[in-house]
mmCIF file with all atom_site columns, C-alpha atoms in Angstrom:
data_model
loop_
_atom_site.group_PDB
_atom_site.id
_atom_site.type_symbol
_atom_site.label_atom_id
_atom_site.label_alt_id
_atom_site.label_comp_id
_atom_site.label_asym_id
_atom_site.label_entity_id
_atom_site.label_seq_id
_atom_site.pdbx_PDB_ins_code
_atom_site.Cartn_x
_atom_site.Cartn_y
_atom_site.Cartn_z
_atom_site.occupancy
_atom_site.B_iso_or_equiv
_atom_site.pdbx_formal_charge
_atom_site.auth_seq_id
_atom_site.auth_comp_id
_atom_site.auth_asym_id
_atom_site.auth_atom_id
_atom_site.pdbx_PDB_model_num
ATOM 1   C CA . MET O 1 1   ? 105.062 104.275 110.524 1.00 53.00 ? 45  MET O CA 1
ATOM 2   C CA . VAL O 1 2   ? 102.239 105.372 108.974 1.00 56.00 ? 46  VAL O CA 1
ATOM 3   C CA . ASN O 1 3   ? 99.543  106.819 110.307 1.00 57.00 ? 47  ASN O CA 1
ATOM 4   C CA . VAL O 1 4   ? 96.338  108.067 109.329 1.00 58.00 ? 48  VAL O CA 1
ATOM 5   C CA . LEU O 1 5   ? 94.117  111.662 110.641 1.00 55.00 ? 49  LEU O CA 1
ATOM 6   C CA . TYR O 1 6   ? 91.079  112.713 109.069 1.00 52.00 ? 50  TYR O CA 1
ATOM 7   C CA . GLY O 1 7   ? 91.831  110.264 106.070 1.00 59.00 ? 51  GLY O CA 1
ATOM 8   C CA . VAL O 1 8   ? 94.983  111.807 104.998 1.00 61.00 ? 52  VAL O CA 1
ATOM 9   C CA . SER O 1 9   ? 97.787  109.102 105.436 1.00 62.00 ? 53  SER O CA 1
ATOM 10  C CA . TRP O 1 10  ? 101.172 111.013 107.382 1.00 56.00 ? 54  TRP O CA 1
ATOM 11  C CA . LEU O 1 11  ? 104.939 109.746 108.385 1.00 62.00 ? 55  LEU O CA 1
ATOM 12  C CA . ILE O 1 12  ? 107.491 110.854 109.909 1.00 58.00 ? 56  ILE O CA 1
ATOM 13  C CA . PRO O 1 13  ? 110.797 108.898 109.106 1.00 60.00 ? 57  PRO O CA 1
ATOM 14  C CA . PRO O 1 14  ? 113.386 108.935 111.614 1.00 56.00 ? 58  PRO O CA 1
ATOM 15  C CA . LYS O 1 15  ? 116.724 111.295 110.572 1.00 55.00 ? 59  LYS O CA 1
ATOM 16  C CA . LYS O 1 16  ? 119.163 110.106 108.420 1.00 54.00 ? 60  LYS O CA 1
ATOM 17  C CA . VAL O 1 17  ? 122.920 109.618 109.561 1.00 50.00 ? 61  VAL O CA 1
ATOM 18  C CA . THR O 1 18  ? 123.677 111.168 106.496 1.00 53.00 ? 62  THR O CA 1
ATOM 19  C CA . GLY O 1 19  ? 122.467 114.152 107.189 1.00 54.00 ? 63  GLY O CA 1
ATOM 20  C CA . GLY O 1 20  ? 124.000 114.629 110.667 1.00 57.00 ? 64  GLY O CA 1
ATOM 21  C CA . PRO O 1 21  ? 122.592 115.811 114.014 1.00 57.00 ? 65  PRO O CA 1
ATOM 22  C CA . ASN O 1 22  ? 121.418 119.574 112.128 1.00 62.00 ? 66  ASN O CA 1
ATOM 23  C CA . SER O 1 23  ? 119.961 117.264 110.276 1.00 61.00 ? 67  SER O CA 1
ATOM 24  C CA . PRO O 1 24  ? 116.260 118.336 109.628 1.00 62.00 ? 68  PRO O CA 1
ATOM 25  C CA . SER O 1 25  ? 113.306 116.176 110.587 1.00 65.00 ? 69  SER O CA 1
ATOM 26  C CA . GLU O 1 26  ? 111.252 115.189 107.530 1.00 69.00 ? 70  GLU O CA 1
ATOM 27  C CA . TYR O 1 27  ? 107.334 115.024 107.291 1.00 70.00 ? 71  TYR O CA 1
ATOM 28  C CA . TYR O 1 28  ? 105.250 112.913 104.676 1.00 77.00 ? 72  TYR O CA 1
ATOM 29  C CA . THR O 1 29  ? 101.990 113.778 103.963 1.00 82.00 ? 73  THR O CA 1
ATOM 30  C CA . LEU O 1 30  ? 100.436 111.367 101.520 1.00 83.00 ? 74  LEU O CA 1
ATOM 31  C CA . ASN O 1 31  ? 98.660  113.189 99.441  1.00 88.00 ? 75  ASN O CA 1
ATOM 32  C CA . TRP O 1 32  ? 100.235 113.778 95.353  1.00 92.00 ? 76  TRP O CA 1
ATOM 33  C CA . VAL O 1 33  ? 100.058 117.687 96.983  1.00 92.00 ? 77  VAL O CA 1
ATOM 34  C CA . GLU O 1 34  ? 102.963 119.703 95.741  1.00 94.00 ? 78  GLU O CA 1
ATOM 35  C CA . ARG O 1 35  ? 104.866 120.895 98.965  1.00 90.00 ? 79  ARG O CA 1
ATOM 36  C CA . ASP O 1 36  ? 108.084 123.682 99.415  1.00 90.00 ? 80  ASP O CA 1
ATOM 37  C CA . SER O 1 37  ? 111.037 123.632 101.711 1.00 86.00 ? 81  SER O CA 1
ATOM 38  C CA . ASP O 1 38  ? 113.786 124.679 102.435 1.00 85.00 ? 82  ASP O CA 1
ATOM 39  C CA . ASP O 1 39  ? 116.472 121.621 103.046 1.00 80.00 ? 83  ASP O CA 1
ATOM 40  C CA . HIS O 1 40  ? 120.173 122.650 104.592 1.00 77.00 ? 84  HIS O CA 1
ATOM 41  C CA . ILE O 1 41  ? 121.443 119.918 101.885 1.00 79.00 ? 85  ILE O CA 1
ATOM 42  C CA . PHE O 1 42  ? 119.221 120.534 98.307  1.00 83.00 ? 86  PHE O CA 1
ATOM 43  C CA . GLY O 1 43  ? 118.317 124.044 99.149  1.00 85.00 ? 87  GLY O CA 1
ATOM 44  C CA . CYS O 1 44  ? 114.996 124.887 97.995  1.00 89.00 ? 88  CYS O CA 1
ATOM 45  C CA . MET O 1 45  ? 112.842 121.751 97.107  1.00 91.00 ? 89  MET O CA 1
ATOM 46  C CA . THR O 1 46  ? 109.504 121.139 95.739  1.00 93.00 ? 90  THR O CA 1
ATOM 47  C CA . GLU O 1 47  ? 108.045 117.275 96.296  1.00 92.00 ? 91  GLU O CA 1
ATOM 48  C CA . LYS O 1 48  ? 105.515 115.401 96.432  1.00 94.00 ? 92  LYS O CA 1
ATOM 49  C CA . ILE O 1 49  ? 104.506 112.154 97.522  1.00 90.00 ? 93  ILE O CA 1
ATOM 50  C CA . ARG O 1 50  ? 102.090 109.109 98.010  1.00 89.00 ? 94  ARG O CA 1
ATOM 51  C CA . ARG O 1 51  ? 101.421 105.574 98.234  1.00 87.00 ? 95  ARG O CA 1
ATOM 52  C CA . ILE O 1 52  ? 101.272 103.561 94.820  1.00 89.00 ? 96  ILE O CA 1
ATOM 53  C CA . PRO O 1 53  ? 101.225 100.023 93.592  1.00 91.00 ? 97  PRO O CA 1
ATOM 54  C CA . VAL O 1 54  ? 104.385 98.709  92.845  1.00 89.00 ? 98  VAL O CA 1
ATOM 55  C CA . ASP O 1 55  ? 103.369 97.424  89.324  1.00 89.00 ? 99  ASP O CA 1
ATOM 56  C CA . GLU O 1 56  ? 102.507 101.191 88.838  1.00 92.00 ? 100 GLU O CA 1
ATOM 57  C CA . ILE O 1 57  ? 106.155 101.764 89.634  1.00 88.00 ? 101 ILE O CA 1
ATOM 58  C CA . THR O 1 58  ? 108.310 102.013 85.887  1.00 88.00 ? 102 THR O CA 1
ATOM 59  C CA . ASP O 1 59  ? 111.670 102.636 87.247  1.00 86.00 ? 103 ASP O CA 1
ATOM 60  C CA . LYS O 1 60  ? 112.805 98.517  87.568  1.00 86.00 ? 104 LYS O CA 1
ATOM 61  C CA . PHE O 1 61  ? 116.234 100.137 89.852  1.00 85.00 ? 105 PHE O CA 1
ATOM 62  C CA . LEU O 1 62  ? 113.091 101.683 92.481  1.00 82.00 ? 106 LEU O CA 1
ATOM 63  C CA . LYS O 1 63  ? 110.885 98.167  92.616  1.00 81.00 ? 107 LYS O CA 1
ATOM 64  C CA . LYS O 1 64  ? 113.932 95.873  92.629  1.00 82.00 ? 108 LYS O CA 1
ATOM 65  C CA . ASP O 1 65  ? 113.770 93.236  95.065  1.00 82.00 ? 109 ASP O CA 1
ATOM 66  C CA . CYS O 1 66  ? 110.097 93.997  96.641  1.00 82.00 ? 110 CYS O CA 1
ATOM 67  C CA . THR O 1 67  ? 109.223 91.843  99.078  1.00 82.00 ? 111 THR O CA 1
ATOM 68  C CA . ARG O 1 68  ? 105.584 90.240  98.843  1.00 83.00 ? 112 ARG O CA 1
ATOM 69  C CA . ASP O 1 69  ? 104.758 92.381  101.612 1.00 79.00 ? 113 ASP O CA 1
ATOM 70  C CA . THR O 1 70  ? 105.813 95.258  99.873  1.00 80.00 ? 114 THR O CA 1
ATOM 71  C CA . ILE O 1 71  ? 103.919 93.827  96.755  1.00 82.00 ? 115 ILE O CA 1
ATOM 72  C CA . ASN O 1 72  ? 100.873 93.482  99.288  1.00 84.00 ? 116 ASN O CA 1
ATOM 73  C CA . ASN O 1 73  ? 101.010 97.285  100.995 1.00 81.00 ? 117 ASN O CA 1
ATOM 74  C CA . ASN O 1 74  ? 102.316 98.977  98.237  1.00 84.00 ? 118 ASN O CA 1
ATOM 75  C CA . LEU O 1 75  ? 105.248 101.450 98.190  1.00 85.00 ? 119 LEU O CA 1
ATOM 76  C CA . ILE O 1 76  ? 105.901 105.110 99.024  1.00 85.00 ? 120 ILE O CA 1
ATOM 77  C CA . LEU O 1 77  ? 106.447 107.626 96.349  1.00 89.00 ? 121 LEU O CA 1
ATOM 78  C CA . VAL O 1 78  ? 108.698 110.538 96.919  1.00 89.00 ? 122 VAL O CA 1
ATOM 79  C CA . ASN O 1 79  ? 108.891 112.970 94.074  1.00 92.00 ? 123 ASN O CA 1
ATOM 80  C CA . SER O 1 80  ? 111.283 116.198 95.074  1.00 92.00 ? 124 SER O CA 1
ATOM 81  C CA . TRP O 1 81  ? 113.137 118.540 92.611  1.00 94.00 ? 125 TRP O CA 1
ATOM 82  C CA . ASN O 1 82  ? 114.280 121.742 93.077  1.00 92.00 ? 126 ASN O CA 1
ATOM 83  C CA . THR O 1 83  ? 112.005 124.841 93.577  1.00 87.00 ? 127 THR O CA 1
ATOM 84  C CA . PRO O 1 84  ? 112.762 126.743 89.673  1.00 84.00 ? 128 PRO O CA 1
ATOM 85  C CA . GLY O 1 85  ? 114.071 130.715 90.517  1.00 86.00 ? 129 GLY O CA 1
ATOM 86  C CA . LYS O 1 86  ? 114.768 129.557 94.589  1.00 87.00 ? 130 LYS O CA 1
ATOM 87  C CA . ASN O 1 87  ? 117.825 127.686 94.167  1.00 81.00 ? 131 ASN O CA 1
ATOM 88  C CA . LYS O 1 88  ? 120.763 127.553 91.478  1.00 82.00 ? 132 LYS O CA 1
ATOM 89  C CA . TYR O 1 89  ? 121.024 124.007 91.000  1.00 83.00 ? 133 TYR O CA 1
ATOM 90  C CA . LYS O 1 90  ? 118.707 121.558 88.654  1.00 89.00 ? 134 LYS O CA 1
ATOM 91  C CA . TRP O 1 91  ? 117.697 118.096 89.832  1.00 90.00 ? 135 TRP O CA 1
ATOM 92  C CA . ARG O 1 92  ? 114.813 116.120 90.007  1.00 92.00 ? 136 ARG O CA 1
ATOM 93  C CA . ALA O 1 93  ? 115.055 112.599 92.274  1.00 91.00 ? 137 ALA O CA 1
ATOM 94  C CA . ALA O 1 94  ? 112.638 110.075 92.799  1.00 89.00 ? 138 ALA O CA 1
ATOM 95  C CA . GLN O 1 95  ? 112.508 107.429 95.944  1.00 87.00 ? 139 GLN O CA 1
ATOM 96  C CA . VAL O 1 96  ? 110.288 104.577 97.396  1.00 85.00 ? 140 VAL O CA 1
ATOM 97  C CA . THR O 1 97  ? 109.715 103.086 101.017 1.00 80.00 ? 141 THR O CA 1
ATOM 98  C CA . THR O 1 98  ? 107.607 100.955 102.223 1.00 71.00 ? 142 THR O CA 1
ATOM 99  C CA . ARG O 1 99  ? 105.971 101.229 105.806 1.00 62.00 ? 143 ARG O CA 1
ATOM 100 C CA . ASN O 1 100 ? 103.562 99.899  108.325 1.00 53.00 ? 144 ASN O CA 1
ATOM 101 C CA . ILE O 1 101 ? 100.468 101.617 108.353 1.00 49.00 ? 145 ILE O CA 1
ATOM 102 C CA . VAL O 1 102 ? 98.549  102.743 111.674 1.00 45.00 ? 146 VAL O CA 1
ATOM 103 C CA . HIS O 1 103 ? 95.043  104.216 112.126 1.00 43.00 ? 147 HIS O CA 1
ATOM 104 C CA . ALA O 1 104 ? 94.794  106.918 114.104 1.00 39.00 ? 148 ALA O CA 1
#
């Protein structure tokens, strides 16, 4: 669920099965500010997260099969990339998800 606290939206998605039992928790703050983290799978990475209307997504794969409620409530876009100088690999990823909104 997406929570709104002091005007900033945030969410804590459930832990992923693929990361195993030691998978770190993820904390998404939906204000499009760059944040650095150190992930045990991907290494040092930077990410920006925000809510975005489906029609602003340019990648057809990311908006494929969106339901009417997703179109009405928007998607959560996560852009992640390796942190330059702190990660020996160079990569960039984009993912979208949708969550219910709860006002706290």
